[in-house]
mmCIF file of C-alpha atoms in Angstrom:
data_model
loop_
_atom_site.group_PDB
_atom_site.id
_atom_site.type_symbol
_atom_site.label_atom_id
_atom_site.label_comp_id
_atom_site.label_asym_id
_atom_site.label_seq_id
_atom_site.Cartn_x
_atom_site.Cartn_y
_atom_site.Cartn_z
ATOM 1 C CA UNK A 1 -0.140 -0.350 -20.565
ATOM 2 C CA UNK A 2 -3.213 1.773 -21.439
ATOM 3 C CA UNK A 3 -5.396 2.593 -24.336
ATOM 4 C CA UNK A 4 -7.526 5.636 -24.359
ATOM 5 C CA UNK A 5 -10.513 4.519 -26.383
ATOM 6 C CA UNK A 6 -13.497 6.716 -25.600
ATOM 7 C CA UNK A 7 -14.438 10.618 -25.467
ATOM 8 C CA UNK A 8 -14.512 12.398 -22.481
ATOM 9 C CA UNK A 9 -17.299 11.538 -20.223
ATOM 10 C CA UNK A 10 -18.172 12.620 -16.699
ATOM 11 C CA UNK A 11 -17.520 10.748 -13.808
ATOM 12 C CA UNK A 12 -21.315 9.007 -13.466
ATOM 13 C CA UNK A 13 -21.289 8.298 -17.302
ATOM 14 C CA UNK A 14 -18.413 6.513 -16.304
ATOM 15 C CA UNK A 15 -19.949 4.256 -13.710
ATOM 16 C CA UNK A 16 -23.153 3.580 -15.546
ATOM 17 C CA UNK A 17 -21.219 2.848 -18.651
ATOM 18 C CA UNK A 18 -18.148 0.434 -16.725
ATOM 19 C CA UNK A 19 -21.059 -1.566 -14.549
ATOM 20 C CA UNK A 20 -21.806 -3.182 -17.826
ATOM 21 C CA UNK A 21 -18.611 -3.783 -19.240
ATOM 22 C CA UNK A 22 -18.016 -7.519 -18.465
ATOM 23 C CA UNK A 23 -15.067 -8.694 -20.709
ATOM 24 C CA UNK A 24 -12.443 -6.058 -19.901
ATOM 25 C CA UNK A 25 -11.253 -3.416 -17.577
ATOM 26 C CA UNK A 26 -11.553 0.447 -18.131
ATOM 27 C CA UNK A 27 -9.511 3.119 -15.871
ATOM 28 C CA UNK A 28 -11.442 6.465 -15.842
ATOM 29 C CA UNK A 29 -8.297 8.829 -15.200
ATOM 30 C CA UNK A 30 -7.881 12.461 -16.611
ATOM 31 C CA UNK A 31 -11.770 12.809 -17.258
ATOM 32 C CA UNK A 32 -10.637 9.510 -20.345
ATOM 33 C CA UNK A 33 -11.858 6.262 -20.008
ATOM 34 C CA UNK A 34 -8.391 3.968 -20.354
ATOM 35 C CA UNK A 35 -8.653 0.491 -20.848
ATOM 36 C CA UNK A 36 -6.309 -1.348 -18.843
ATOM 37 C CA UNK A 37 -4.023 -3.685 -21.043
ATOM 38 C CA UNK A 38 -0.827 -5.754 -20.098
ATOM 39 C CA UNK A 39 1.906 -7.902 -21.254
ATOM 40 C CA UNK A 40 3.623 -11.037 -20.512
ATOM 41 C CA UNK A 41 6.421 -9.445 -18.516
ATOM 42 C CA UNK A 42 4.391 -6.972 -16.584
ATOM 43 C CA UNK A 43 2.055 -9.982 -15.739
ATOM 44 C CA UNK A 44 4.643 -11.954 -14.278
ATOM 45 C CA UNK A 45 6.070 -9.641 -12.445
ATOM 46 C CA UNK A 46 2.644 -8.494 -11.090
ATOM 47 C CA UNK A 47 2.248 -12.030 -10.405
ATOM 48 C CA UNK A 48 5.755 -12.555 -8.336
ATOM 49 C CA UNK A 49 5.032 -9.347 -6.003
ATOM 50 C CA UNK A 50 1.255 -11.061 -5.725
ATOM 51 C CA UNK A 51 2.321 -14.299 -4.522
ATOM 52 C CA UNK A 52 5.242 -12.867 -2.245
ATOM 53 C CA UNK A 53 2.238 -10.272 -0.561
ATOM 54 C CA UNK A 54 0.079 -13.729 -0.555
ATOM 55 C CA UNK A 55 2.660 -14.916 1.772
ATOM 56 C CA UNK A 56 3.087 -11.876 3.749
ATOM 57 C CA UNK A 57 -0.883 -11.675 4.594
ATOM 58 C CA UNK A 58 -1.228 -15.650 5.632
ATOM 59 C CA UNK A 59 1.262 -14.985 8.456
ATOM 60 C CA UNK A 60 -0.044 -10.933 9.163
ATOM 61 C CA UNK A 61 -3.787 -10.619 8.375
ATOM 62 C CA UNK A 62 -3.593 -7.348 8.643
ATOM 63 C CA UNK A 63 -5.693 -6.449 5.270
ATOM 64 C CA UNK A 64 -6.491 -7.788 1.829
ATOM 65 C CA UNK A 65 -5.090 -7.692 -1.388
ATOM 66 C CA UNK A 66 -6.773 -7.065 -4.867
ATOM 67 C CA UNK A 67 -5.371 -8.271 -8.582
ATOM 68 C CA UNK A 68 -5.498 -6.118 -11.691
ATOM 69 C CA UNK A 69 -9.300 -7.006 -11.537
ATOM 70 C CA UNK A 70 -9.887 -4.578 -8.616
ATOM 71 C CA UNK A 71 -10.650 -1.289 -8.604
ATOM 72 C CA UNK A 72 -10.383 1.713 -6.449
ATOM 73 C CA UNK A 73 -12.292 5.034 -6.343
ATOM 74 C CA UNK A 74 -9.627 7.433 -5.986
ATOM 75 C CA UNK A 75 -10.062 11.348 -5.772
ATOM 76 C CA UNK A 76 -13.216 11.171 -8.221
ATOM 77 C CA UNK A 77 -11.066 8.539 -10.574
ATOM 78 C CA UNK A 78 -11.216 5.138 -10.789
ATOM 79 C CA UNK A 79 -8.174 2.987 -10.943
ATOM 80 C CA UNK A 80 -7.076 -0.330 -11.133
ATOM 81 C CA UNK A 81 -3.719 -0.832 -9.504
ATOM 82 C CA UNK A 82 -1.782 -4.354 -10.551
ATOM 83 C CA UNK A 83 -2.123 -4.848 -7.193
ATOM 84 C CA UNK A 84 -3.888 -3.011 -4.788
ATOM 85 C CA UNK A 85 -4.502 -3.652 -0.723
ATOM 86 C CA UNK A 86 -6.364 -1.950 2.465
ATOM 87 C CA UNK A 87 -5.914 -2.702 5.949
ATOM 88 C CA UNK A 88 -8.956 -4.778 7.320
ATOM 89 C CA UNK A 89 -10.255 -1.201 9.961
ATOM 90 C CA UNK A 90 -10.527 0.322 6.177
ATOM 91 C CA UNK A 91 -12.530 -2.627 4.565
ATOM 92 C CA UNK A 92 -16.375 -1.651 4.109
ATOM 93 C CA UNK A 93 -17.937 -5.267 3.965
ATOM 94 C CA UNK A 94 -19.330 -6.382 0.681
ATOM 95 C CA UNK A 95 -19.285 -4.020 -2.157
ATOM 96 C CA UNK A 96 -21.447 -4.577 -5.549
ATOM 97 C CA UNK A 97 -19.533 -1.839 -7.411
ATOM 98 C CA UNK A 98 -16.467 -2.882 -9.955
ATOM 99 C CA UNK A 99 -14.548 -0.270 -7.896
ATOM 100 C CA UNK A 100 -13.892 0.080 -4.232
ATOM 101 C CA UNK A 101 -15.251 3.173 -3.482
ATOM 102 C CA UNK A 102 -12.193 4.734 -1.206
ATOM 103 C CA UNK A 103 -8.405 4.391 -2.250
ATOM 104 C CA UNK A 104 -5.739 1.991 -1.424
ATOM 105 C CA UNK A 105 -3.576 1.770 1.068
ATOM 106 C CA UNK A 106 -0.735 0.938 -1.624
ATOM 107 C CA UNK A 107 -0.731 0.418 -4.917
ATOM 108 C CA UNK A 108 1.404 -1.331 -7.300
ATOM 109 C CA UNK A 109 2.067 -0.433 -10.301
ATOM 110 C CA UNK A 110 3.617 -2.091 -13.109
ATOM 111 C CA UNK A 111 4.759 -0.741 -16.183
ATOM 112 C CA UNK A 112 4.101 -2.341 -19.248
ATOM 113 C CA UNK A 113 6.294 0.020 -21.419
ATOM 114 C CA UNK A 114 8.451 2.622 -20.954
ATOM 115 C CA UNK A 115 7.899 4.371 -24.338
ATOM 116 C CA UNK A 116 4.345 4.306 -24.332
ATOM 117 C CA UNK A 117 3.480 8.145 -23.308
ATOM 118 C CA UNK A 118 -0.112 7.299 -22.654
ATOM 119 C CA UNK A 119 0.654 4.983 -19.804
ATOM 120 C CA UNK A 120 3.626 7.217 -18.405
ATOM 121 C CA UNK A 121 1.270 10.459 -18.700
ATOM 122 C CA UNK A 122 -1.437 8.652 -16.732
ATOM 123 C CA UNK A 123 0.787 6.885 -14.163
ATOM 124 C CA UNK A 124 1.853 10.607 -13.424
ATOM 125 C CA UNK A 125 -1.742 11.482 -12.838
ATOM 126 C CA UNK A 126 -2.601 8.946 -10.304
ATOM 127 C CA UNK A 127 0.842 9.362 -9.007
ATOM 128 C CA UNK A 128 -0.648 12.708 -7.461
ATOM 129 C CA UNK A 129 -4.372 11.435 -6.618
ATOM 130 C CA UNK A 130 -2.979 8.078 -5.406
ATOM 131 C CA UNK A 131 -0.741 10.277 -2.957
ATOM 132 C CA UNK A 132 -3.426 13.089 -2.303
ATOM 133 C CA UNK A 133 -5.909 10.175 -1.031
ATOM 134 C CA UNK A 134 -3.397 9.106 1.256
ATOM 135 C CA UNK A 135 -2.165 5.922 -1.129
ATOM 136 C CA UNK A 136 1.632 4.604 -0.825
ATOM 137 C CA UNK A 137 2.838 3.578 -4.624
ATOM 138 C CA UNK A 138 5.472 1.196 -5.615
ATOM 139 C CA UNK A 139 6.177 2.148 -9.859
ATOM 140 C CA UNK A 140 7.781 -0.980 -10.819
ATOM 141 C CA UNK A 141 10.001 -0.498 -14.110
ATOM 142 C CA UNK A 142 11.213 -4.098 -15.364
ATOM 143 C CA UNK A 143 12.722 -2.187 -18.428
ATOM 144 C CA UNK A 144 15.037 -0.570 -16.179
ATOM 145 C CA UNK A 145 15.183 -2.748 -13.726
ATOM 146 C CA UNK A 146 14.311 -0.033 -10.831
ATOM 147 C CA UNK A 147 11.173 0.455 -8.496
ATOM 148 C CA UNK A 148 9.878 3.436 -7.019
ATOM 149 C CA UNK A 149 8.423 4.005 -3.702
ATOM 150 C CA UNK A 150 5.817 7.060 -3.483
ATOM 151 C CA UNK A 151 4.507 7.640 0.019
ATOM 152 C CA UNK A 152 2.530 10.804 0.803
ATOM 153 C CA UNK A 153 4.879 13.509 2.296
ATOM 154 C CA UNK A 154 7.905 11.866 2.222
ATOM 155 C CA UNK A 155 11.119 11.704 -0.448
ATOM 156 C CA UNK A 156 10.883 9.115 -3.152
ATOM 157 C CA UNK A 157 12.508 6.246 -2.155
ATOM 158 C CA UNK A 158 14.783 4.752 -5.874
ATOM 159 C CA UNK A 159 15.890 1.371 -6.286
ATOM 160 C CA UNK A 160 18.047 -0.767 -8.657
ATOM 161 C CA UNK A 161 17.465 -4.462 -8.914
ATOM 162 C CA UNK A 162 19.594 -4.985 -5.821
ATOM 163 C CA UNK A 163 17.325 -3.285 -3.773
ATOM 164 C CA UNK A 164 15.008 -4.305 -0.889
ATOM 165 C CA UNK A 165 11.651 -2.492 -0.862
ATOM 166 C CA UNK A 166 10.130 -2.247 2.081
ATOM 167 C CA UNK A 167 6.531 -2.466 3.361
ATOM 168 C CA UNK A 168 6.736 0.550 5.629
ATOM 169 C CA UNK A 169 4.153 1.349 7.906
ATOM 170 C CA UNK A 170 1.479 -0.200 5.324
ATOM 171 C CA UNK A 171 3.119 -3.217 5.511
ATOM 172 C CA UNK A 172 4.860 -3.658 8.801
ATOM 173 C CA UNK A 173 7.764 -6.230 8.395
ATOM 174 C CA UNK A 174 7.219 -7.220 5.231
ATOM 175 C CA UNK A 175 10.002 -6.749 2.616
ATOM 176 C CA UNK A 176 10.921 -7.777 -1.039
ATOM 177 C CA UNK A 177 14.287 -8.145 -2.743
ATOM 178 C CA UNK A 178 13.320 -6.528 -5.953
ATOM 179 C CA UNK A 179 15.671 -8.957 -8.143
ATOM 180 C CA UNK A 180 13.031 -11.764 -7.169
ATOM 181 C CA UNK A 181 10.485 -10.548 -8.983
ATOM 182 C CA UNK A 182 12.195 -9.489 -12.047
ATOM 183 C CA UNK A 183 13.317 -11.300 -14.769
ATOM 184 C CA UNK A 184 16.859 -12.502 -14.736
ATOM 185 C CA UNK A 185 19.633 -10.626 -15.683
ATOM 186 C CA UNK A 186 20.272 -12.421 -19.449
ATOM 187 C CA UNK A 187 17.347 -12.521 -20.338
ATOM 188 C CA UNK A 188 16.714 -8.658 -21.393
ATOM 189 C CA UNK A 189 12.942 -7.644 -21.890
ATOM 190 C CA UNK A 190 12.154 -6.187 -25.137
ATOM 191 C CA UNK A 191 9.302 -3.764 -25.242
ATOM 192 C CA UNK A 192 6.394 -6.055 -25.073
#
């Protein structure tokens, strides 16, 4: 979920003002600082996907993988994906900013709620930087029950809770059967 909560501010108003923000996390997308919220469900799901990818990169250390507390400089933006990795050729050593200053090469993305038209109107906007800079996106919808893969110049891939996403060529062999991150079947999220 996300919360516009400031006026428009450039880009290095942005970065001064977020490098002293301890306490909470702030999206700058649209030329609007967002401040990135959550709920229980999206958390746990975030948190299933994590711990399956966890897996995934102690057998294929191909790259590392960031929570919701890592952020990416993305076409002049800065996000923070729920999860977010880069292959280890792309990783730049230590960095001392709160955001990684090049995109990821995926980012997940979980919706917190459906209805909220602030977070749907800014997951469409780093929908198109997130594929511009090169980013594959999975839009994970536990409302619905679907997922989403976005990867840059190719058809979007649509799946129901029986589906098996695949890693692609970001994640080579890796794959996750979406109903094992989701919640189960009775037990029917409301809008958090």
């Amino acid at each position: 979920m996300t919360l516009a909560i400031q006026p428009r501010m450039t880009l290095a108003e942005f970065d001064e003002w977020a490098s002293k923000q301890y306490d909470r996390n702030y999206e700058f997308i649209g030329g609007e600082v967002v401040e990135v919220v959550s709920n229980s469900l999206a958390s746990r799901v975030t948190f299933k996907i994590g711990g399956f990818l966890f897996a995934y990169l102690q057998t294929h250390p191909i790259g590392e993988a960031t929570t919701a507390d890592g952020g990416y400089m993305v076409n002049g933006e800065r996000y923070i994906p729920d999860i977010g990795f880069i292959h280890n050729e792309r990783m730049m050593g230590k960095v001392d900013s709160p955001y990684y200053p090049i995109a990821p090469d995926l980012a997940v993305e979980v919706i917190s709620n459906p209805n909220n038209h602030q977070e749907m109107r800014d997951l469409r906007i780093k929908l198109v930087n997130y594929l511009s800079a090169g980013t594959t996106v999975w839009v994970i919808d536990p409302f619905s029950r679907t997922a989403e893969i976005y990867t840059p110049n190719q058809p979007v891939q649509t799946f129901d809770d029986t589906g098996i996403l695949s890693g692609g060529t970001v994640l080579p062999n890796f794959s996750l059967a979406l109903r094992d991150v989701l919640p189960p079947t009775d037990a029917t999220p409301a809008h958090e």
